[in-house]
XYZ file of C-alpha atoms in Angstrom:
271
model
C -149.490 -203.508 80.856
C -146.360 -202.693 78.865
C -145.466 -205.252 76.183
C -142.019 -206.804 76.465
C -139.465 -205.862 73.777
C -139.569 -208.172 70.740
C -136.988 -210.759 69.785
C -135.448 -210.030 66.385
C -133.763 -212.583 64.102
C -131.200 -211.226 61.645
C -128.064 -212.218 59.747
C -125.172 -212.257 62.205
C -122.781 -212.181 63.829
C -122.868 -208.752 65.462
C -121.359 -206.141 63.185
C -123.190 -207.021 59.972
C -125.024 -204.352 58.034
C -128.234 -206.180 58.903
C -127.337 -205.701 62.579
C -127.035 -201.952 61.912
C -130.391 -202.009 60.117
C -131.999 -203.756 63.097
C -130.883 -200.928 65.352
C -132.466 -198.391 62.994
C -135.938 -199.959 62.720
C -136.605 -202.179 65.748
C -137.724 -200.934 69.174
C -135.008 -200.071 71.719
C -134.273 -202.966 74.035
C -135.135 -205.621 71.452
C -133.558 -209.013 72.104
C -131.143 -209.699 69.256
C -130.964 -213.193 67.745
C -128.083 -213.232 65.219
C -128.291 -216.166 62.789
C -125.556 -217.884 60.728
C -127.323 -217.436 57.378
C -130.263 -215.654 55.777
C -132.051 -218.980 55.448
C -131.672 -219.541 59.196
C -133.169 -216.104 59.876
C -136.467 -217.195 58.329
C -136.670 -220.390 60.430
C -135.673 -218.848 63.772
C -138.106 -218.549 66.678
C -138.602 -214.792 66.915
C -141.149 -211.991 66.984
C -139.594 -210.038 64.118
C -137.263 -210.902 61.250
C -135.024 -208.588 59.214
C -133.470 -209.550 55.883
C -131.805 -207.667 53.003
C -133.793 -207.779 49.776
C -131.983 -205.532 47.295
C -128.847 -203.441 46.833
C -128.789 -200.407 44.574
C -125.571 -201.455 42.805
C -125.539 -205.269 43.009
C -129.225 -206.120 42.673
C -131.416 -208.667 44.420
C -130.302 -210.738 47.410
C -130.877 -214.283 46.186
C -130.907 -215.942 49.619
C -133.787 -213.732 50.716
C -135.788 -214.390 47.556
C -135.247 -218.121 48.046
C -136.594 -217.879 51.593
C -139.613 -215.912 50.346
C -140.549 -218.844 48.096
C -142.034 -220.732 51.013
C -142.253 -218.400 54.002
C -145.490 -217.829 55.895
C -144.080 -214.602 57.367
C -145.524 -211.268 56.263
C -143.675 -208.052 55.443
C -144.624 -205.259 57.836
C -141.910 -202.653 57.249
C -138.730 -201.608 55.501
C -135.551 -199.710 56.258
C -132.765 -198.535 53.975
C -129.096 -198.314 54.907
C -126.267 -196.529 53.061
C -123.428 -199.033 52.717
C -119.815 -197.918 53.220
C -117.425 -200.853 52.933
C -114.001 -201.049 54.546
C -111.069 -203.421 54.156
C -110.102 -204.946 57.521
C -107.121 -207.143 58.374
C -105.070 -208.172 61.373
C -102.998 -205.370 62.858
C -99.702 -204.990 61.066
C -100.913 -206.471 57.788
C -99.673 -204.672 54.666
C -101.569 -204.462 51.381
C -98.895 -206.621 49.737
C -99.543 -209.369 52.336
C -103.177 -209.876 51.327
C -103.659 -212.985 49.211
C -107.285 -213.720 50.098
C -110.313 -211.487 50.637
C -113.473 -212.805 52.282
C -116.969 -211.367 52.405
C -120.609 -211.905 51.518
C -121.079 -212.215 47.765
C -122.968 -208.903 47.652
C -120.058 -207.054 49.270
C -117.516 -208.742 46.975
C -119.576 -207.621 44.001
C -119.936 -204.076 45.329
C -116.136 -203.703 45.715
C -114.930 -205.622 42.656
C -113.012 -202.785 41.034
C -111.266 -201.826 44.265
C -110.249 -205.421 44.955
C -108.788 -205.643 41.460
C -106.148 -203.115 42.585
C -104.755 -205.222 45.451
C -101.277 -206.277 44.304
C -101.068 -209.816 45.726
C -104.722 -210.878 45.741
C -105.202 -214.459 44.546
C -108.723 -215.400 45.602
C -112.032 -213.985 46.791
C -114.024 -216.248 49.075
C -117.749 -215.920 49.692
C -118.935 -216.455 53.266
C -122.319 -216.108 54.962
C -121.950 -212.465 56.024
C -119.548 -209.532 56.099
C -119.096 -209.827 59.864
C -118.430 -213.561 59.558
C -115.648 -212.647 57.137
C -114.206 -210.302 59.766
C -114.386 -213.033 62.409
C -112.533 -215.501 60.192
C -109.843 -212.952 59.346
C -109.368 -212.080 63.030
C -108.206 -215.653 63.759
C -106.459 -216.238 60.413
C -102.850 -216.350 59.276
C -102.394 -212.661 58.451
C -102.605 -213.143 54.683
C -106.308 -212.421 54.424
C -108.636 -209.434 54.688
C -112.375 -208.872 55.002
C -114.735 -206.505 53.200
C -117.131 -205.375 55.912
C -118.242 -202.471 58.051
C -115.563 -200.511 59.900
C -117.566 -201.308 63.047
C -116.240 -204.882 62.872
C -112.844 -203.588 64.041
C -114.541 -202.878 67.374
C -116.328 -206.235 67.494
C -113.433 -208.577 66.656
C -110.197 -208.162 68.563
C -106.991 -207.677 66.609
C -108.459 -206.138 63.458
C -107.706 -202.741 61.977
C -109.104 -200.743 59.066
C -106.720 -200.674 56.099
C -108.999 -198.735 53.762
C -112.423 -197.077 54.011
C -115.106 -196.275 51.469
C -113.963 -198.979 49.051
C -117.378 -199.562 47.440
C -117.286 -199.034 43.676
C -120.312 -196.715 43.690
C -120.878 -193.721 45.902
C -124.614 -194.425 45.803
C -124.668 -197.790 47.548
C -127.860 -198.492 49.492
C -129.410 -201.748 50.713
C -133.112 -202.267 51.384
C -134.069 -204.470 54.333
C -137.502 -206.000 54.874
C -139.017 -206.370 58.337
C -141.248 -209.443 58.649
C -143.592 -210.793 61.296
C -145.497 -214.071 61.810
C -148.432 -212.056 63.173
C -148.803 -208.950 61.007
C -152.186 -208.034 62.484
C -150.598 -207.678 65.929
C -147.728 -205.504 64.680
C -147.886 -201.770 65.443
C -149.828 -199.956 62.698
C -147.658 -197.886 60.336
C -147.573 -194.139 60.737
C -148.850 -193.835 57.172
C -151.024 -195.983 54.891
C -149.031 -198.740 53.138
C -147.407 -197.600 49.901
C -145.727 -200.893 48.935
C -147.071 -204.365 48.278
C -145.217 -207.565 47.347
C -146.929 -210.497 45.603
C -145.714 -214.088 45.214
C -147.147 -215.403 41.958
C -146.817 -218.566 39.877
C -147.529 -219.243 36.221
C -147.720 -216.373 33.778
C -146.609 -213.127 35.460
C -148.149 -210.997 32.711
C -151.292 -210.513 34.810
C -149.221 -208.428 37.220
C -147.424 -206.377 34.582
C -150.480 -204.173 34.080
C -151.274 -203.297 37.708
C -154.596 -201.789 38.828
C -155.162 -198.046 38.533
C -153.201 -196.188 41.176
C -150.509 -198.877 41.404
C -147.082 -198.778 39.746
C -144.880 -201.777 39.017
C -141.470 -201.166 40.632
C -139.646 -204.499 40.338
C -140.018 -208.129 39.334
C -137.836 -211.050 40.467
C -137.937 -214.709 39.452
C -136.749 -217.819 41.293
C -137.234 -221.520 40.445
C -140.187 -223.070 42.254
C -138.329 -226.411 42.727
C -141.358 -228.468 41.795
C -141.328 -228.913 38.015
C -138.655 -227.939 35.516
C -138.942 -224.350 34.274
C -141.641 -223.603 36.840
C -141.024 -220.352 38.694
C -142.134 -218.080 41.472
C -142.483 -214.453 40.468
C -142.044 -211.731 43.078
C -143.859 -208.583 41.970
C -143.517 -205.351 43.921
C -145.989 -202.531 43.416
C -146.023 -198.945 44.578
C -149.377 -197.799 45.945
C -149.812 -194.230 44.750
C -151.761 -191.509 46.506
C -155.444 -191.828 45.756
C -155.263 -195.490 44.736
C -158.498 -197.322 45.407
C -159.011 -200.565 47.268
C -158.143 -203.640 45.204
C -159.571 -207.142 45.522
C -156.511 -209.395 45.523
C -158.585 -212.568 45.244
C -156.959 -213.230 41.864
C -153.797 -214.093 43.842
C -155.215 -217.499 44.670
C -153.317 -220.243 42.835
C -151.599 -222.816 45.057
C -148.893 -221.146 47.119
C -149.591 -217.643 45.845
C -150.076 -214.886 48.352
C -149.720 -211.234 49.186
C -146.409 -211.300 51.060
C -147.036 -207.968 52.701
C -148.215 -204.386 52.631
C -146.025 -201.755 54.244
C -144.999 -198.105 54.195
C -141.571 -196.761 53.266
C -140.469 -193.133 53.227
C -139.484 -192.551 49.598
C -140.813 -190.020 47.078
C -143.744 -191.190 44.975
C -142.365 -192.762 41.806
C -139.069 -193.657 43.497
C -137.761 -197.081 44.433
C-alpha cells in the first residue's frame, strides 16, 4: 500500500525561501502547511517540519534556535539554498518613493549595504518572513518595498521587481533543517549520517573535544529561561569517514538530548 504524501509545516506565506527549500527536499505532492512564524512551525500538526538554521553571511537564525530549546522533534535531513534577494514594490513605484523597507531580519541584514543606497529610505521594519513583507507591501500605500524572492511578484498581485541580486555577498546560502516527530519511521538516508546536533546544558567544554572521528563545526548558545545565566548549548559535529560508534549516554542531564543525526552532501571538512 502506497503511503500518502506527508504534510509539511514551514514558514509562510507561499513565496518564502523556506517554501522554495520545501520544494527541494520534500516528496512531490506533499501537503503544504505555511505558518505565520518559525515558532508556529514547531507547534504545527504535521508529518515534517522545515526551518532555517543558519545563513552564510548573517549567521544563526535565532527563532529556530529558540524553538530547539524545548522541541521533541528530531532532525532527519538538511537542504541548502542559494539566496538571491530582490527589491519588490507596487507597480509604478520609483526608488525615490521608497521610505520604508520590510523584510525578515535575516534578509535586512543580508542587504544592509544595498539598502543604505536608497535615497529616501527612513526605516527598516522587521516582519515574520520575506513573503509576509511582500504581502504587506502589495496592499500598502506605495511608499514601501520588500526584500524578498523575485518569485513573490508572481504570488502577490500588483508587485514588480525593482532590483535583483541585492544581497551584499555573492556567496549567500541558507541551511534548512528537516525535522520529524517520528525519526525512526522516516525514510533512511541514502548515506550514513555525517552530522549530529546536541542540546547540552552546563559546561559545554565536554563537547569541545569531540570523540575521535568527529569534528566540531559550530556552537550556538541561547538562554535556558530557567535560572539567570543558565544556557542551552547547541553543538554540531561532523561525522568523518571511518568514525567509530559513540556512546552518547553522557548527554543525559535534564533536558539534554541528541537532536538528530542526518546526512548532508558537503565535502568532508566543510560546513
